[in-house]
PDB file of C-alpha atoms in Angstrom:
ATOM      1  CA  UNK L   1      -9.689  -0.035   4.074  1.00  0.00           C
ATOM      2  CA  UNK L   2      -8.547  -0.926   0.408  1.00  0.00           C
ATOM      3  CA  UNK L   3      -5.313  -3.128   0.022  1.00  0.00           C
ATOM      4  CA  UNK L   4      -1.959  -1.458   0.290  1.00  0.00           C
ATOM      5  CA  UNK L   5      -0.508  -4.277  -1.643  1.00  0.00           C
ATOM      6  CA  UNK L   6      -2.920  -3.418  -4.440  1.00  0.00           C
ATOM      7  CA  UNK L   7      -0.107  -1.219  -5.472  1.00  0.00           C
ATOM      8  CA  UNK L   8       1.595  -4.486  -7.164  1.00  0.00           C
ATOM      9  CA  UNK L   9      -1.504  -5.137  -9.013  1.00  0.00           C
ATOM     10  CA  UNK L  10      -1.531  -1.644 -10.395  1.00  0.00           C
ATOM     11  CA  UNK L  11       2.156  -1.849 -11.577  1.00  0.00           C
ATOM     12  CA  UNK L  12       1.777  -5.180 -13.888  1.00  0.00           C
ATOM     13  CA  UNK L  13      -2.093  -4.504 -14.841  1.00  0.00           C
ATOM     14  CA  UNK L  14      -0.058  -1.942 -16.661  1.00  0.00           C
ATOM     15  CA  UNK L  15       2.852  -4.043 -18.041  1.00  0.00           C
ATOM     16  CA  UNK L  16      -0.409  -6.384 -19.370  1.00  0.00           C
ATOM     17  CA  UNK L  17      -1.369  -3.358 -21.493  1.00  0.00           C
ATOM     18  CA  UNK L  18       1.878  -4.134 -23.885  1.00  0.00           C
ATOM     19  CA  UNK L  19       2.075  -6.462 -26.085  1.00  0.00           C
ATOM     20  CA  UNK L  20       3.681  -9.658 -25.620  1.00  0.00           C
ATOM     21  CA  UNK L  21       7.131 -10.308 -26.836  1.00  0.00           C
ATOM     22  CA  UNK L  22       9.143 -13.507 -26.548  1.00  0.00           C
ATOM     23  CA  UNK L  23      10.659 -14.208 -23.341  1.00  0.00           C
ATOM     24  CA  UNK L  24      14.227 -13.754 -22.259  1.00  0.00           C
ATOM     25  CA  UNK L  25      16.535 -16.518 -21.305  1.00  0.00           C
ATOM     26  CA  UNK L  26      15.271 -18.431 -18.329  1.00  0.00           C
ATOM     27  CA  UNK L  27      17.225 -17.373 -15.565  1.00  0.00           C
ATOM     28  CA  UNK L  28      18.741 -20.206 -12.988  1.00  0.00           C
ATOM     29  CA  UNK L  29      16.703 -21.065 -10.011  1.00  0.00           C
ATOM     30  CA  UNK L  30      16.868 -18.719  -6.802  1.00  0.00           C
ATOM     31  CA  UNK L  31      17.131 -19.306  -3.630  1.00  0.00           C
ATOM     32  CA  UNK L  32      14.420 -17.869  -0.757  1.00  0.00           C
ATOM     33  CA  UNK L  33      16.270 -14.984  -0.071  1.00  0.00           C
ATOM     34  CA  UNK L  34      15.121 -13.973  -3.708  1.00  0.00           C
ATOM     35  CA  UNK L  35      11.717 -14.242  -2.717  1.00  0.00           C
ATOM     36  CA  UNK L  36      12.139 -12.585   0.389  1.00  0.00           C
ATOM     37  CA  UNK L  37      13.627  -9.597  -1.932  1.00  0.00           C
ATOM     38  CA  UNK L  38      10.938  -9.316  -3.826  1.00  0.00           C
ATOM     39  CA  UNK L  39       8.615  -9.773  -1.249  1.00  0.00           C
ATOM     40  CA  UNK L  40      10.268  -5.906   0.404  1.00  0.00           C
ATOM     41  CA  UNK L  41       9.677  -4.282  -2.926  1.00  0.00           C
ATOM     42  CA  UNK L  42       6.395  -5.385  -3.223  1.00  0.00           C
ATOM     43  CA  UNK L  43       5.417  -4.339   0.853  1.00  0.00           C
ATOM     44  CA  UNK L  44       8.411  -2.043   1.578  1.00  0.00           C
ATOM     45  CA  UNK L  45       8.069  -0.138   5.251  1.00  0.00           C
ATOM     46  CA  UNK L  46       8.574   3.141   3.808  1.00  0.00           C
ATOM     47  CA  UNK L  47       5.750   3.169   1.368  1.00  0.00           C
ATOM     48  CA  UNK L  48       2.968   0.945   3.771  1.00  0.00           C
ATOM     49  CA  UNK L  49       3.842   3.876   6.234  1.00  0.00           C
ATOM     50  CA  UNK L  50       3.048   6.634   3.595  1.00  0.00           C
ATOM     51  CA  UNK L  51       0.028   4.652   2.413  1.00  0.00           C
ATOM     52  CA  UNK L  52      -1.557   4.030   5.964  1.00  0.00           C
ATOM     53  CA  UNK L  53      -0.848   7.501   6.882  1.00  0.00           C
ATOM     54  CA  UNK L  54      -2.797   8.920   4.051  1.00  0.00           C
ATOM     55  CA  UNK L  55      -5.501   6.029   4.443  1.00  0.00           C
ATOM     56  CA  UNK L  56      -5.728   6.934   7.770  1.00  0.00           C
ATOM     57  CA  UNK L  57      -6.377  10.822   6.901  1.00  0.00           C
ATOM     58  CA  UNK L  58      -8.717   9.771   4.329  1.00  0.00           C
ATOM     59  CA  UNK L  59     -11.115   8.054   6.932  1.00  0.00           C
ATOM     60  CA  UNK L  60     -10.710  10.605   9.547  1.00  0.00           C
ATOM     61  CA  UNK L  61     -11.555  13.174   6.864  1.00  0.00           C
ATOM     62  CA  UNK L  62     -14.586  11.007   6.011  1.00  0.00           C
ATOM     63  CA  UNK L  63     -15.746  10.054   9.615  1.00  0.00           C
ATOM     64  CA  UNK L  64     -15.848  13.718  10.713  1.00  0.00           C
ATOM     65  CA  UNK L  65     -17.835  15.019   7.868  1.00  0.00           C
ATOM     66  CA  UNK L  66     -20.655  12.822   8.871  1.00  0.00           C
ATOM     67  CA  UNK L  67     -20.576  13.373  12.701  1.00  0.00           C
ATOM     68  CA  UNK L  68     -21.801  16.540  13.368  1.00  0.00           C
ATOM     69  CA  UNK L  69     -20.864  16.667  17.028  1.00  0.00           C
ATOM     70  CA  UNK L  70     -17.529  15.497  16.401  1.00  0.00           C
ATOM     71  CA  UNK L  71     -17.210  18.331  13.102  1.00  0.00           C
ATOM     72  CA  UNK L  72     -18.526  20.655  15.469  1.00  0.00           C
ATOM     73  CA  UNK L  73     -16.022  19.853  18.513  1.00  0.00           C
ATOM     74  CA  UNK L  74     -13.177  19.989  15.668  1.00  0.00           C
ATOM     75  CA  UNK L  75     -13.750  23.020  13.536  1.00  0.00           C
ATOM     76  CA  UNK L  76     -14.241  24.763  17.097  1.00  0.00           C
ATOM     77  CA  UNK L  77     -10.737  23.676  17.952  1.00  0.00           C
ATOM     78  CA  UNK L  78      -8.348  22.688  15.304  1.00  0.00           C
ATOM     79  CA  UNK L  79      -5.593  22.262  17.910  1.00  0.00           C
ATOM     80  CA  UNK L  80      -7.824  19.281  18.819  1.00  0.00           C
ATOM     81  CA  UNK L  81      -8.317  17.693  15.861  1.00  0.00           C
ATOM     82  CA  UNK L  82      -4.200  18.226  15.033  1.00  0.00           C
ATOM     83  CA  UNK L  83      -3.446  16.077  18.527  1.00  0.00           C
ATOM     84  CA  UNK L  84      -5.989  13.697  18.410  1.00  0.00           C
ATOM     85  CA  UNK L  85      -5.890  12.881  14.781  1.00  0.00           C
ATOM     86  CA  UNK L  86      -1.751  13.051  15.207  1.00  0.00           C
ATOM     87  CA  UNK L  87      -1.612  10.752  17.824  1.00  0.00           C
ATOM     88  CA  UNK L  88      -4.181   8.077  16.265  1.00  0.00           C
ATOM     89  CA  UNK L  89      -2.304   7.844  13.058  1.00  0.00           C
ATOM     90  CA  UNK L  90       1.211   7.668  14.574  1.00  0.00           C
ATOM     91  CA  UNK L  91      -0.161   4.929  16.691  1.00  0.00           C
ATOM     92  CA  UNK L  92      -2.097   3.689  13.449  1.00  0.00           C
ATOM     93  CA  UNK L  93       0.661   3.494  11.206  1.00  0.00           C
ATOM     94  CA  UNK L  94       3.011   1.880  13.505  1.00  0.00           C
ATOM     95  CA  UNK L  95       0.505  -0.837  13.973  1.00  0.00           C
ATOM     96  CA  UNK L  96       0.383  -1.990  10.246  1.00  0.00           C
ATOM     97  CA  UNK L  97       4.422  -1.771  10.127  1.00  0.00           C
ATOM     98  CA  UNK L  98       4.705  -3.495  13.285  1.00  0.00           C
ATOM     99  CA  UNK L  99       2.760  -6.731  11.953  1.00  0.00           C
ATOM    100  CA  UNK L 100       4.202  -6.387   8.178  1.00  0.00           C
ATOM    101  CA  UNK L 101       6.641  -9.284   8.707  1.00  0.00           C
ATOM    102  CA  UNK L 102       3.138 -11.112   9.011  1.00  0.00           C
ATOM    103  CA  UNK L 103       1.745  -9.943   5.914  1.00  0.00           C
ATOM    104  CA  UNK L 104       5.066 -10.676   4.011  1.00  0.00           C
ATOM    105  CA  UNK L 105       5.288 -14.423   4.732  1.00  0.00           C
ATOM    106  CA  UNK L 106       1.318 -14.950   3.360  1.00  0.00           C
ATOM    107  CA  UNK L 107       2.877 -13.011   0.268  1.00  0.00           C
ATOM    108  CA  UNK L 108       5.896 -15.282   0.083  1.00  0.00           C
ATOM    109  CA  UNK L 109       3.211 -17.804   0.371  1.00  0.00           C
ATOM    110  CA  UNK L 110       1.678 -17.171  -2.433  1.00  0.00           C
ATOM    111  CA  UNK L 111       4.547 -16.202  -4.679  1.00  0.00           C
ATOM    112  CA  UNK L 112       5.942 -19.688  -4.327  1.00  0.00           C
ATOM    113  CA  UNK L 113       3.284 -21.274  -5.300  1.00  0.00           C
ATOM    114  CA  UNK L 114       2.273 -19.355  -7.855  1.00  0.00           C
ATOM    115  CA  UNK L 115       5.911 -18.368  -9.525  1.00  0.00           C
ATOM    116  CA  UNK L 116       8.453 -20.585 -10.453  1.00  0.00           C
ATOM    117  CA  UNK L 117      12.509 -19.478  -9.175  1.00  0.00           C
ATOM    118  CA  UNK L 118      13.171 -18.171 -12.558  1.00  0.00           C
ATOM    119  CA  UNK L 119       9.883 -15.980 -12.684  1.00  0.00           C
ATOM    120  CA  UNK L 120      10.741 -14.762  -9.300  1.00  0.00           C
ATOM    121  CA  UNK L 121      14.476 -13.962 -10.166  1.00  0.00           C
ATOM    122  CA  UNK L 122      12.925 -12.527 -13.703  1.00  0.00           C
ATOM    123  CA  UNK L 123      10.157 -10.136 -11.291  1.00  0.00           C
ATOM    124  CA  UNK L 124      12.711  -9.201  -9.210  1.00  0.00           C
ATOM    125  CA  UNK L 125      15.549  -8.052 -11.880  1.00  0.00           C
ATOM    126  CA  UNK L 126      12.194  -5.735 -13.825  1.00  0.00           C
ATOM    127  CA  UNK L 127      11.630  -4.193 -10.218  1.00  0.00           C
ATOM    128  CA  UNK L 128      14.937  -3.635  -9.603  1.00  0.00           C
ATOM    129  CA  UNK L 129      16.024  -2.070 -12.648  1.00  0.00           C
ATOM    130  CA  UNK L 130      15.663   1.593 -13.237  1.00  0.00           C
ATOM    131  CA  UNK L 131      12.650   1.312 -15.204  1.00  0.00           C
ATOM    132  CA  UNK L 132      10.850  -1.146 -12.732  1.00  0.00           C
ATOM    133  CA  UNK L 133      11.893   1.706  -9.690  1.00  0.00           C
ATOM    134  CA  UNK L 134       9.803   4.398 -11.449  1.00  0.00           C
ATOM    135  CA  UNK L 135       6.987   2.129 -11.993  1.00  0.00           C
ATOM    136  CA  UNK L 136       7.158   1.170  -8.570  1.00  0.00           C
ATOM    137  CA  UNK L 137       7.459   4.488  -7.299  1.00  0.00           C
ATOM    138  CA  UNK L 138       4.734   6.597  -9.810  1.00  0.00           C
ATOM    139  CA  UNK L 139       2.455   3.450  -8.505  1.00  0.00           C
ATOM    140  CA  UNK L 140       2.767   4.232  -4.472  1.00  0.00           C
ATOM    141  CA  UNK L 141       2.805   7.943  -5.405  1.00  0.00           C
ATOM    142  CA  UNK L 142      -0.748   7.593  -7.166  1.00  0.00           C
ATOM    143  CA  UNK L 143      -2.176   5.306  -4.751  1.00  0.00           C
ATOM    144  CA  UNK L 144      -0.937   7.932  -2.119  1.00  0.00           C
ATOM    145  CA  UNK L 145      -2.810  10.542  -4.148  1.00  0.00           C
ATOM    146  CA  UNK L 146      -6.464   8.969  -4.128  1.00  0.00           C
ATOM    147  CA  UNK L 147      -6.902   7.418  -1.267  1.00  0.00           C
ATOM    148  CA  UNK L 148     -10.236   7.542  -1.499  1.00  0.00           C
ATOM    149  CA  UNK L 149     -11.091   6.052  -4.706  1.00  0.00           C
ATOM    150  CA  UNK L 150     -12.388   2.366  -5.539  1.00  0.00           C
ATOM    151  CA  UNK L 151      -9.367  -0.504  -6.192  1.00  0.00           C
ATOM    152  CA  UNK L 152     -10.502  -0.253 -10.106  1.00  0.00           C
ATOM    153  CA  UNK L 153     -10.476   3.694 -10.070  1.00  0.00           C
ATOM    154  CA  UNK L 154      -6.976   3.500  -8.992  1.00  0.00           C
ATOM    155  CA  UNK L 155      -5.718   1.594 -11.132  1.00  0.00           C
ATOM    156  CA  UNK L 156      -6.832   3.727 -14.205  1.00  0.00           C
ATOM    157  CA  UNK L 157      -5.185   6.612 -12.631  1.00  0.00           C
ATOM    158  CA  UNK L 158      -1.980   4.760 -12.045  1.00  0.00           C
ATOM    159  CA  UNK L 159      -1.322   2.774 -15.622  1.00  0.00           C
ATOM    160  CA  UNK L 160      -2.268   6.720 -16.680  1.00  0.00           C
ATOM    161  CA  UNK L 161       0.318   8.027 -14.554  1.00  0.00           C
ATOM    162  CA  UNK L 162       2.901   5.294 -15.185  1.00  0.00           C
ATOM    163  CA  UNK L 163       2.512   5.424 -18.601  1.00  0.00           C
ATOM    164  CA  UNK L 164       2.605   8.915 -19.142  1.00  0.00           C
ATOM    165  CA  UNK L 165       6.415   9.310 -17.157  1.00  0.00           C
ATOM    166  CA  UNK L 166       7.482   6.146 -19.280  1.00  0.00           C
ATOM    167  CA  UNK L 167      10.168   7.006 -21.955  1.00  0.00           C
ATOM    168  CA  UNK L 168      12.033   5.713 -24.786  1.00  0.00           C
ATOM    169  CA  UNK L 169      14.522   4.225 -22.918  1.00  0.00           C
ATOM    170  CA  UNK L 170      12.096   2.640 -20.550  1.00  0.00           C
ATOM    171  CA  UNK L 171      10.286   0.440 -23.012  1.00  0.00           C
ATOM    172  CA  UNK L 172      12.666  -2.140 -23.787  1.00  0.00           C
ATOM    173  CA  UNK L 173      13.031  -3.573 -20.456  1.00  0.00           C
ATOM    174  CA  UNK L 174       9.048  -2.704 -20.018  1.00  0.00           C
ATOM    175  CA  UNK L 175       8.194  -4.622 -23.033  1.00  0.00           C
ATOM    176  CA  UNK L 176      10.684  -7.665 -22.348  1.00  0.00           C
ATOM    177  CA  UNK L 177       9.089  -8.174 -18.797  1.00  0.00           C
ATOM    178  CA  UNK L 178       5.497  -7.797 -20.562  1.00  0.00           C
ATOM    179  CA  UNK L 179       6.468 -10.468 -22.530  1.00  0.00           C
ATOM    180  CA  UNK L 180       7.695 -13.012 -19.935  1.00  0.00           C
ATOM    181  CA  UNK L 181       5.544 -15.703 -18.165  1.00  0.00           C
ATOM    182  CA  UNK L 182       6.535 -14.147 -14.726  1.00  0.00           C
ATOM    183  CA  UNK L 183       4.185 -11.202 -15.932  1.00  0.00           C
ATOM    184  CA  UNK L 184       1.493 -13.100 -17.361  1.00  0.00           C
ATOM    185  CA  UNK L 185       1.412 -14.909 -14.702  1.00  0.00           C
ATOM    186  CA  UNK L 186       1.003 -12.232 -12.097  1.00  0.00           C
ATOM    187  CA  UNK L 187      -2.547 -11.178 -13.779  1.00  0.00           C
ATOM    188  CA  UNK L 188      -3.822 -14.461 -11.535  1.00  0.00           C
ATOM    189  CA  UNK L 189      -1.423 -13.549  -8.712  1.00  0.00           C
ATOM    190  CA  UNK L 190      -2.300  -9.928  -8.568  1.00  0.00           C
ATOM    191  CA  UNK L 191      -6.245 -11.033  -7.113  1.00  0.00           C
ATOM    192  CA  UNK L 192      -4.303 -12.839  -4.649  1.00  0.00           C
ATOM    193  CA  UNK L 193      -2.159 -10.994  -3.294  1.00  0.00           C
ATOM    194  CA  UNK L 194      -4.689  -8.360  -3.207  1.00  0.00           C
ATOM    195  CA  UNK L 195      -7.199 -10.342  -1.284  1.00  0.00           C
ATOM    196  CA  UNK L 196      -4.472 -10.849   1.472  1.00  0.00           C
ATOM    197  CA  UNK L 197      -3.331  -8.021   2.161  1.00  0.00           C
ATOM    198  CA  UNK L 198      -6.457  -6.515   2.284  1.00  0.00           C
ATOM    199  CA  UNK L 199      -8.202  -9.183   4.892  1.00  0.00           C
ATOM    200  CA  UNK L 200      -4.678  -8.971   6.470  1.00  0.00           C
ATOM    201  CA  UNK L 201      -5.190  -4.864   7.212  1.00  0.00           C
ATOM    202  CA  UNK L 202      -9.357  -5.665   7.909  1.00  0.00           C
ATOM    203  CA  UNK L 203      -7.809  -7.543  10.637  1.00  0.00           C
ATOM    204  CA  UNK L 204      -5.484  -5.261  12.342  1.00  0.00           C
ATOM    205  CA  UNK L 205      -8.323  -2.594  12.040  1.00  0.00           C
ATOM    206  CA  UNK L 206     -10.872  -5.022  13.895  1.00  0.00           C
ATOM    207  CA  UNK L 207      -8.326  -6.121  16.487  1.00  0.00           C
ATOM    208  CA  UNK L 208      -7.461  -2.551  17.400  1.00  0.00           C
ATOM    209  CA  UNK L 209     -10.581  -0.569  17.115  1.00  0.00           C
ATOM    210  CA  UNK L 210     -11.429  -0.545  20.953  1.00  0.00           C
ATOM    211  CA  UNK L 211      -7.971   0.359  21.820  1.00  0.00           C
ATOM    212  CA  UNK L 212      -7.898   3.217  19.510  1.00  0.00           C
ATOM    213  CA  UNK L 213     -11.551   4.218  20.093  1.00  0.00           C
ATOM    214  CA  UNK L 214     -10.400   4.299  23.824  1.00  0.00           C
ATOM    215  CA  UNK L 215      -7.762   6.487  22.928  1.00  0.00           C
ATOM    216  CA  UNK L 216      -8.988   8.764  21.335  1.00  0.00           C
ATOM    217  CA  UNK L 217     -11.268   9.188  24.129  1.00  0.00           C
ATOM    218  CA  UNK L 218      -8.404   9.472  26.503  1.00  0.00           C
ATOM    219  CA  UNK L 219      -6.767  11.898  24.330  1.00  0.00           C
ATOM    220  CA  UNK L 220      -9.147  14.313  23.975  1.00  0.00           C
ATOM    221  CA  UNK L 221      -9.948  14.418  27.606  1.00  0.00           C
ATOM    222  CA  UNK L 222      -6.528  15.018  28.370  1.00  0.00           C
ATOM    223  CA  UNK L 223      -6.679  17.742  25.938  1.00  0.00           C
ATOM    224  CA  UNK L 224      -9.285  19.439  27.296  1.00  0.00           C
ATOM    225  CA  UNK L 225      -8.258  19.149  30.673  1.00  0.00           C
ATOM    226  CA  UNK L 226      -4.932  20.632  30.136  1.00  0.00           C
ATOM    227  CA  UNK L 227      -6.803  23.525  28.261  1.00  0.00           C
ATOM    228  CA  UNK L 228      -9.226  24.021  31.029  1.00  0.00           C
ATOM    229  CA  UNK L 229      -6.210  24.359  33.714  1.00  0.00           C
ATOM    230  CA  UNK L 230      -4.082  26.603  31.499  1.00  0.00           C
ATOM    231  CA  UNK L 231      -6.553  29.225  31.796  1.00  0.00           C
TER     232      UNK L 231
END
């Protein structure tokens, strides 16, 4: 499963394509809840729910076309692919969310040590501003899109993407947070961040594969038992 949170590493591998500009004033130190903030852009529920969802597609897609029985059991009844698969990402998804507060604190982690409180406050004005929304949003929205595709193949199609819905009025603020340490600092964070939240999701898969292989089970016996007495 790649890393959901590689969707932060995608946004500022972009803002490292610009040139670097001076630095703005240094803003006064935060407090945690600033981190925290930032934190819930960078792993929002809304977006991890999207992103698992489609993950989760992407793998079912993938684990069907190479089991033959299972393709053949499917494409025979579509009904049962519709409940089965339903069910398993509903319960999927809601597994990731459900831990999330997990994942955040290792992020807030990290971010502390790696960010002083005036790059944190500086990260978390960019993101919040109109320009750092869109970025934030084409980003998820592409990493929706190719599920599928290697960490490094995703993040060619989403500077692509970003850049190409960037306009005039969005460079100025784009090119000021280029220019700040917070963002050149984020090029060693990004790896980070990355490598946690993807051993983080590993995890959650691993933990909950028997359950999940033992529902699917369930479900599809149901499903065909229900089938068998409607008739």
């Amino acid at each position: 499963m790649k890393s959901f949170l590689a969707a932060l590493a995608l946004g500022t591998a972009m803002l490292a394509q610009a040139p670097a500009f001076a630095a703005g004033p240094v803003a006064a130190p935060v407090a945690d809840t600033d981190l925290q903030k930032l934190v819930a852009l960078m792993a929002p529920a809304d977006a991890i729910t999207r992103l698992a969802g489609k993950a989760f597609d992407a793998g079912m897609e993938q684990e069907v076309s190479t089991n033959a029985k299972l393709k053949a059991a499917y494409d025979a009844d579509p009904a049962l692919r519709a409940q089965v698969g339903g069910t398993l990402r509903d319960q999927f998804t809601g597994i990731l969310v459900a831990d999330l507060p997990a994942l955040r604190t290792q992020l807030e982690t990290i971010l502390k040590a790696e960010l002083t409180p005036s790059e944190i406050a500086d990260t978390l004005t960019f993101f919040n501003s109109p320009t750092g929304q869109k970025v934030r949003a084409e980003v998820y929205e592409t990493m929706g899109n190719t599920p599928g595709q290697s960490e490094q193949e995703m993040q060619q199609a989403a500077i692509a993407s970003v850049m190409g819905k960037m306009t005039a009025e969005d460079y100025p603020a784009l090119m000021a947070f280029a220019g700040s340490t917070a963002s050149q600092k984020m090029g060693t964070v990004n790896p980070k961040i990355s490598a946690a939240s993807q051993a983080w999701a590993q995890k959650l898969v691993q933990a909950n594969r028997p359950k999940m292989e033992a529902l699917a089970v369930k479900l599809t016996a149901d499903y065909l038992a229900k089938k068998k007495g409607a008739k």
